[in-house]
Tab-separated table of C-alpha atoms in Angstrom:
chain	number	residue	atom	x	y	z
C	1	UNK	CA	27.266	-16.050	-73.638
C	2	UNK	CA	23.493	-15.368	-74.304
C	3	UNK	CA	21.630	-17.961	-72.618
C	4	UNK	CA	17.505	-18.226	-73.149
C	5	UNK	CA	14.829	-19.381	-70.923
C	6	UNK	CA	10.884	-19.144	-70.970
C	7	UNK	CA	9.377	-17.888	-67.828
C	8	UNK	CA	5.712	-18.048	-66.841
C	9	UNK	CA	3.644	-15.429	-65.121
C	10	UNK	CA	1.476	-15.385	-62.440
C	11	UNK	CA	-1.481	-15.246	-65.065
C	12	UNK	CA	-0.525	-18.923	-66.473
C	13	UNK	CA	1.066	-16.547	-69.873
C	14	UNK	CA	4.290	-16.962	-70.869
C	15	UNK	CA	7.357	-14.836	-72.198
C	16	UNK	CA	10.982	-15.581	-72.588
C	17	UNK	CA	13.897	-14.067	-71.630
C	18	UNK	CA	17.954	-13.353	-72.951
C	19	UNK	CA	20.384	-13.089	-70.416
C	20	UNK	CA	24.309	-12.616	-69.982
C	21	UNK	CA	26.194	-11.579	-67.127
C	22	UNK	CA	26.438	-13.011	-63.120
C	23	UNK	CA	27.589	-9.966	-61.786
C	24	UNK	CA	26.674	-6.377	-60.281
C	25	UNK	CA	23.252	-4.641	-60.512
C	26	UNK	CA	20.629	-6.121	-62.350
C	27	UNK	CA	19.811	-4.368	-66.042
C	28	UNK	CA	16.755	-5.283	-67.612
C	29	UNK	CA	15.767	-4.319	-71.337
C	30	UNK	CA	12.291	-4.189	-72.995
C	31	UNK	CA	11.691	-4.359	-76.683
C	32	UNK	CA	9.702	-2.434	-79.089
C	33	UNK	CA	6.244	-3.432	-80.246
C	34	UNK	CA	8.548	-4.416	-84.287
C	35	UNK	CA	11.142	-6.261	-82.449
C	36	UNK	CA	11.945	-9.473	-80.412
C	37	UNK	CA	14.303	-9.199	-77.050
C	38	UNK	CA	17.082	-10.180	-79.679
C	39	UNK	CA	16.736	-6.312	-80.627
C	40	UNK	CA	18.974	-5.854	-77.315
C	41	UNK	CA	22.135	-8.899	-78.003
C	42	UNK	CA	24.285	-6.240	-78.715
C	43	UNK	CA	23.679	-4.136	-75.308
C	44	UNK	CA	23.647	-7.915	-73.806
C	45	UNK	CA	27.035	-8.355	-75.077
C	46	UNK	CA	28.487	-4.764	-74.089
C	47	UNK	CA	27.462	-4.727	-70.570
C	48	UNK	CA	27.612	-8.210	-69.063
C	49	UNK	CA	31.291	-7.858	-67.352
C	50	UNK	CA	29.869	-5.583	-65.260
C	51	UNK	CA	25.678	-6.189	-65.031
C	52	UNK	CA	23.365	-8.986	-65.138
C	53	UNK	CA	21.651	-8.419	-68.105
C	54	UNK	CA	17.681	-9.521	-69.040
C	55	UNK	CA	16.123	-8.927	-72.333
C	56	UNK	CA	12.914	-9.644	-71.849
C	57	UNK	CA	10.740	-11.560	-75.018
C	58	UNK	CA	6.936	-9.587	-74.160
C	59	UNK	CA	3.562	-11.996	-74.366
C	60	UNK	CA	2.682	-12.449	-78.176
C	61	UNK	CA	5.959	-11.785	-79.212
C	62	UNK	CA	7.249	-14.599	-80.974
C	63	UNK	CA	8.333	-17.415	-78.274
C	64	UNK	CA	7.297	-19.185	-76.522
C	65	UNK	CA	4.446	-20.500	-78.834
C	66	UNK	CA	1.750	-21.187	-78.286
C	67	UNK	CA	0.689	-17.762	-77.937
C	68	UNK	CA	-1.506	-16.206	-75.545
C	69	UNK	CA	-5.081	-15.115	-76.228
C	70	UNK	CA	-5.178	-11.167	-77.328
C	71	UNK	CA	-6.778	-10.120	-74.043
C	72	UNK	CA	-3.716	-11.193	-72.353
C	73	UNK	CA	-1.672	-8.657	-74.368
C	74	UNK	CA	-2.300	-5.618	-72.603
C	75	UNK	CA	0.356	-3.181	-70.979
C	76	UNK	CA	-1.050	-4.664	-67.645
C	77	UNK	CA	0.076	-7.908	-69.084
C	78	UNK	CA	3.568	-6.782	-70.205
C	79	UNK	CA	4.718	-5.732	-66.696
C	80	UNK	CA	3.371	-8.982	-65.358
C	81	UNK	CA	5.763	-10.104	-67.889
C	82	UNK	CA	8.947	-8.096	-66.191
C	83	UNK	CA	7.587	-8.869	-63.045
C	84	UNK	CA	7.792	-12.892	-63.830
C	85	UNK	CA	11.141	-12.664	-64.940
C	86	UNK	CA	12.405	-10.536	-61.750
C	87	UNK	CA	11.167	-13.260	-59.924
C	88	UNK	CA	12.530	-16.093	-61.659
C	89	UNK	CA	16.007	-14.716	-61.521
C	90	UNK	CA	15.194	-13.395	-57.543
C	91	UNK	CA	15.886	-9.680	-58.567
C	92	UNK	CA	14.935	-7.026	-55.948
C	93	UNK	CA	16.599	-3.823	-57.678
C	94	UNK	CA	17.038	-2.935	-60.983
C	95	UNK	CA	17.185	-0.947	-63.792
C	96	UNK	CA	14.639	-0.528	-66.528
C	97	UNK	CA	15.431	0.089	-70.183
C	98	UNK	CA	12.839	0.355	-72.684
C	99	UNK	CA	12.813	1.048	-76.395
C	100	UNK	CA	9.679	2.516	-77.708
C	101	UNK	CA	6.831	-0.423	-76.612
C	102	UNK	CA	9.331	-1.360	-73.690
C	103	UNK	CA	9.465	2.712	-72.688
C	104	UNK	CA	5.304	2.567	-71.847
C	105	UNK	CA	6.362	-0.905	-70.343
C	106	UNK	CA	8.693	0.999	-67.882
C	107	UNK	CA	6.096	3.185	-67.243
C	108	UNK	CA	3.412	0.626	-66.238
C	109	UNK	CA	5.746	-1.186	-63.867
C	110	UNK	CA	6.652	2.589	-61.952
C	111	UNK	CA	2.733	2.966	-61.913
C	112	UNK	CA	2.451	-0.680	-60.310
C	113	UNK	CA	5.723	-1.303	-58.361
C	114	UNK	CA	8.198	1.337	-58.514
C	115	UNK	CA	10.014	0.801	-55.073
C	116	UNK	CA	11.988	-1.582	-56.976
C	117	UNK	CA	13.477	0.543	-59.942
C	118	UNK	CA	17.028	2.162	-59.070
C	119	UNK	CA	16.685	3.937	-62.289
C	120	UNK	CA	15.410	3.884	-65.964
C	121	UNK	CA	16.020	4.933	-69.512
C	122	UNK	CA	13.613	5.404	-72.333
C	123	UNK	CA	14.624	5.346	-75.669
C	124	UNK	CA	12.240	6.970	-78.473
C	125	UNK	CA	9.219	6.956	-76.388
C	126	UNK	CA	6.300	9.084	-75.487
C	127	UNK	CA	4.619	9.569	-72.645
C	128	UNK	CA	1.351	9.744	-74.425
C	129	UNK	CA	1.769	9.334	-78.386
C	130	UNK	CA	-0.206	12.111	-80.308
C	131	UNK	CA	-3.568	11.266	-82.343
C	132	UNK	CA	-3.114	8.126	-80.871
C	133	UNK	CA	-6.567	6.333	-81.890
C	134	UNK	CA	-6.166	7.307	-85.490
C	135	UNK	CA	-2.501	6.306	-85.683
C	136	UNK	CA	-3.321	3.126	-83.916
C	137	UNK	CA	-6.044	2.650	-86.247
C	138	UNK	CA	-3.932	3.285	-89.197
C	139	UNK	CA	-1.295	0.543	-88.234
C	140	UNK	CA	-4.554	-2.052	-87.529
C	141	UNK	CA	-5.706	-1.641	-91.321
C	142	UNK	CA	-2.367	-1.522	-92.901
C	143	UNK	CA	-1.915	-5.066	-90.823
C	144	UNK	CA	-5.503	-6.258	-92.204
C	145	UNK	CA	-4.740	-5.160	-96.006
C	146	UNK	CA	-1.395	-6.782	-95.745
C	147	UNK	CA	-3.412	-10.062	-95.077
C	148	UNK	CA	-0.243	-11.648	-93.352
C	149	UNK	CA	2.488	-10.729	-91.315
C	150	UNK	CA	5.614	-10.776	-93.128
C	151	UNK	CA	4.257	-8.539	-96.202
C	152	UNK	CA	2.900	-5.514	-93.623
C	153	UNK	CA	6.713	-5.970	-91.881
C	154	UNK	CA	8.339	-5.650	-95.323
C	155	UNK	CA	5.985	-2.548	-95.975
C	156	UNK	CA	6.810	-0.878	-92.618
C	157	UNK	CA	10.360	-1.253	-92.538
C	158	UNK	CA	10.958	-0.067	-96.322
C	159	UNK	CA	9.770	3.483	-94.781
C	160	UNK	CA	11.770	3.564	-92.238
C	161	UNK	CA	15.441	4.126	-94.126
C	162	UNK	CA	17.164	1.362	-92.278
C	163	UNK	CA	20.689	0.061	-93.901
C	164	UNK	CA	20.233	-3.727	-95.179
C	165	UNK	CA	21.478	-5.559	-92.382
C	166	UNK	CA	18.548	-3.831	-90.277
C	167	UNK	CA	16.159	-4.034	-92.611
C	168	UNK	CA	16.518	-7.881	-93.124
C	169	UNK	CA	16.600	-8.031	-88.932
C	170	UNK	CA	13.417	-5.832	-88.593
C	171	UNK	CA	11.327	-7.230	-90.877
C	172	UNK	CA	12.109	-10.888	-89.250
C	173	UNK	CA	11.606	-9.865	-86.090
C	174	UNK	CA	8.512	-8.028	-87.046
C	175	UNK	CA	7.284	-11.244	-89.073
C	176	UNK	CA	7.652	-13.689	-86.217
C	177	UNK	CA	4.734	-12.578	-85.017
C	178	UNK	CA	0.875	-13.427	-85.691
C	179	UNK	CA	-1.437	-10.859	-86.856
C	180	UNK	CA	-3.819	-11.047	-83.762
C	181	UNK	CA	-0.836	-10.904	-81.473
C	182	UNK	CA	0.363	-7.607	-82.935
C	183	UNK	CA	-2.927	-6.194	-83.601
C	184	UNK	CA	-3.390	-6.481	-79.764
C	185	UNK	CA	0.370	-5.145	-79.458
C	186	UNK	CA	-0.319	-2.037	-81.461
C	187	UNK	CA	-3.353	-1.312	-79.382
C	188	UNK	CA	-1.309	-1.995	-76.221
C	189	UNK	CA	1.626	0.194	-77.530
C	190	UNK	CA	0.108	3.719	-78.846
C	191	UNK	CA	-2.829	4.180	-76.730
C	192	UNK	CA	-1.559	5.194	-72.898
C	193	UNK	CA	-1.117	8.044	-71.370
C	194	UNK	CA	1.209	8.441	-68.903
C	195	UNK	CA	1.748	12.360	-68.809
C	196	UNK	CA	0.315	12.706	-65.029
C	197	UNK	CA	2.578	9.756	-63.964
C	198	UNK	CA	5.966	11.731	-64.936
C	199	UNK	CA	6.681	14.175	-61.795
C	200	UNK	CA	6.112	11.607	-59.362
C	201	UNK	CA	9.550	9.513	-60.999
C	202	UNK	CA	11.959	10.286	-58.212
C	203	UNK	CA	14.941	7.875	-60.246
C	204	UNK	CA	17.382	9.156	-62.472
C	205	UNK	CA	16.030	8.759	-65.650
C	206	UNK	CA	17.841	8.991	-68.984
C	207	UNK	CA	15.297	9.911	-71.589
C	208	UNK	CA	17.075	9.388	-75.769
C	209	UNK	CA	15.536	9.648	-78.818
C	210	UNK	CA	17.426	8.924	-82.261
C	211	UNK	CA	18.589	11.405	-84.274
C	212	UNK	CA	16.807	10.261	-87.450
C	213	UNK	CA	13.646	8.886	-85.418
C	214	UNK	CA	10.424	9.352	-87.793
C	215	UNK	CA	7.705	7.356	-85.513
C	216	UNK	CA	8.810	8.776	-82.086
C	217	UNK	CA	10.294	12.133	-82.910
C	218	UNK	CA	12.295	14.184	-80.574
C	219	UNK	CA	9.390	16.122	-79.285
C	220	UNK	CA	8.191	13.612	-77.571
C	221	UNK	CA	11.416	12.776	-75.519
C	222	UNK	CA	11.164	16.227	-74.458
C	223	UNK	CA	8.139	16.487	-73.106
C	224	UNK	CA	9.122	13.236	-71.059
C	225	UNK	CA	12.036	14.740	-69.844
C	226	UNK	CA	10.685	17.940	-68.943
C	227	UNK	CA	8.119	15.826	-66.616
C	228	UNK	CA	10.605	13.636	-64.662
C	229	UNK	CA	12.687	16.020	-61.920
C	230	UNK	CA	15.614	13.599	-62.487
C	231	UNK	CA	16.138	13.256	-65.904
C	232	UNK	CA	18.650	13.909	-68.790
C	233	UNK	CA	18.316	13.964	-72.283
C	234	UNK	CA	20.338	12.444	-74.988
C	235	UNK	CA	19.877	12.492	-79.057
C	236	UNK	CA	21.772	9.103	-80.365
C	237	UNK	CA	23.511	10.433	-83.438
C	238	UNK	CA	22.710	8.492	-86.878
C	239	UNK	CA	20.261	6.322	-85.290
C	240	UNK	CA	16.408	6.222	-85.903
C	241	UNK	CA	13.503	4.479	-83.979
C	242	UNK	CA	15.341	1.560	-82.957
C	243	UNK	CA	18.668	3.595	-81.274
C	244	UNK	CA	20.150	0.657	-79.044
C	245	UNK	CA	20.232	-1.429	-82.862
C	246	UNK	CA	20.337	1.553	-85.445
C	247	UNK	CA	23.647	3.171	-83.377
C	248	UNK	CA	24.504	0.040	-81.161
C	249	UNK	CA	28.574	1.981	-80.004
C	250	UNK	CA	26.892	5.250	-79.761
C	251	UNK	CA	23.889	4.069	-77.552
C	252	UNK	CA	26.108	1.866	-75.520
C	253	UNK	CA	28.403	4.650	-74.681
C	254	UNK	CA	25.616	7.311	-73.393
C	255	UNK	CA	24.292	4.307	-71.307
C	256	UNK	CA	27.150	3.590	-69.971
C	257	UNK	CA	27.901	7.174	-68.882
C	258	UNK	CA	24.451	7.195	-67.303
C	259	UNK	CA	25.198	4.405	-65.290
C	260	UNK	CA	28.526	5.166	-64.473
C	261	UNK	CA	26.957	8.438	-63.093
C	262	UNK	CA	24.036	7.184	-60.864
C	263	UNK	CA	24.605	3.331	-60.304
C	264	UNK	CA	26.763	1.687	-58.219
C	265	UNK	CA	28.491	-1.745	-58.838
């Protein structure tokens, strides 16, 4: 059973949290800058016989309300956010996963605290996303013309080729949000660079990237792969952006052979 639970930070800004599972190492899942930590129920469901499983709900993100102010949502602020819930639950180890938003999110919290990461796995991600001021920019005045929310969301996801059951589900979990939160998300989200950080990643790392994936193409799951010694890399067949929810069997099974492979029970 899914069970949910708001957590505040150290900073006084709260997040929220899905969990399932009492058992073995601890496995904890970061969303996309589109989605909610709902984007991860089905991985929560597939791997809590064996795991403790957190999906983590990032600042700004739709609960808890109210919402922070947008200079809380940085990428600083989003591994605070990790960082609160690892504490609330009294993990020492684990394992990061991290969809797009939540890959740069795995990155920030190697950069501030990576003694504690047994390994990681970053699905269509970038290590440093390419024209990544005007693309950010783009998204900010597509956001602004759309005047609300739930109108950009339905915009966005119509491009994206996504089969009616994900459409409906990523354009709600897109339009849960407010437009300052996600402007501040989209800055957050396309603007690091983390290229220098990626030799110094002594974890296995499992680095996929949808087949179909439009917004973070395979290129740039190569280039993070060829920068981390330990890594391996995986194309999800018939999924795009969103792997974990476009391919949800396929996704769980190259997970699961990647932790078979490097993590103990």
């Amino acid at each position: 059973m899914i069970e949910t639970r708001d957590v505040v930070g150290h900073d006084g800004v709260a997040c929220a949290v899905r969990s399932a599972g009492t058992n073995g190492p601890a496995l904890v899942f970061v969303h996309g800058v589109g989605s909610t930590a709902a984007i991860w129920d089905a991985q929560l469901r597939a791997f809590d016989d064996a795991y403790r499983c957190f999906a983590v709900e990032l600042r700004g993100n739709g609960t808890p309300r109210p919402e922070p102010s947008p200079s809380k949502i940085t990428r600083a602020g989003y591994a605070d956010d990790v960082l609160a819930v690892l504490d609330a639950y009294a993990i020492e180890h684990y394992i990061i996963i991290g969809c797009s938003l939540g890959g740069v999110v795995a990155f920030e919290l190697w950069q501030r605290d990576p003694s504690r990461i047994d390994a990681m796995a970053i699905v269509g991600s970038f290590a440093r996303y390419p024209n990544a001021r005007s693309y950010a920019d783009g998204i900010a005045a597509a956001v602004r013309a759309a005047g609300n929310m739930e109108t950009f969301a339905r915009g966005r996801a119509e491009k994206l080729g996504l089969p009616p059951e994900r459409l409906r589900e990523t354009v709600e979990q897109m339009a849960c949000k407010t437009v300052p939160s996600y402007l501040a998300a989209t800055e957050a989200t396309w603007t690091g660079d983390y290229r220098d950080l990626l030799p110094g990643i002594s974890v296995p790392a499992l680095v996929a990237c949808g087949e179909h994936d439009a917004i973070a193409p395979f290129a740039l799951s190569e280039e993070i792969a060829a920068g981390i010694p330990a890594s391996e890399l995986a194309v999800i067949a018939g999924a795009g952006h969103v792997a974990n929810a476009d391919a949800p069997a396929r996704f769980n099974d190259r997970l699961q052979t990647f932790l078979t492979r490097h993590i103990r029970s």
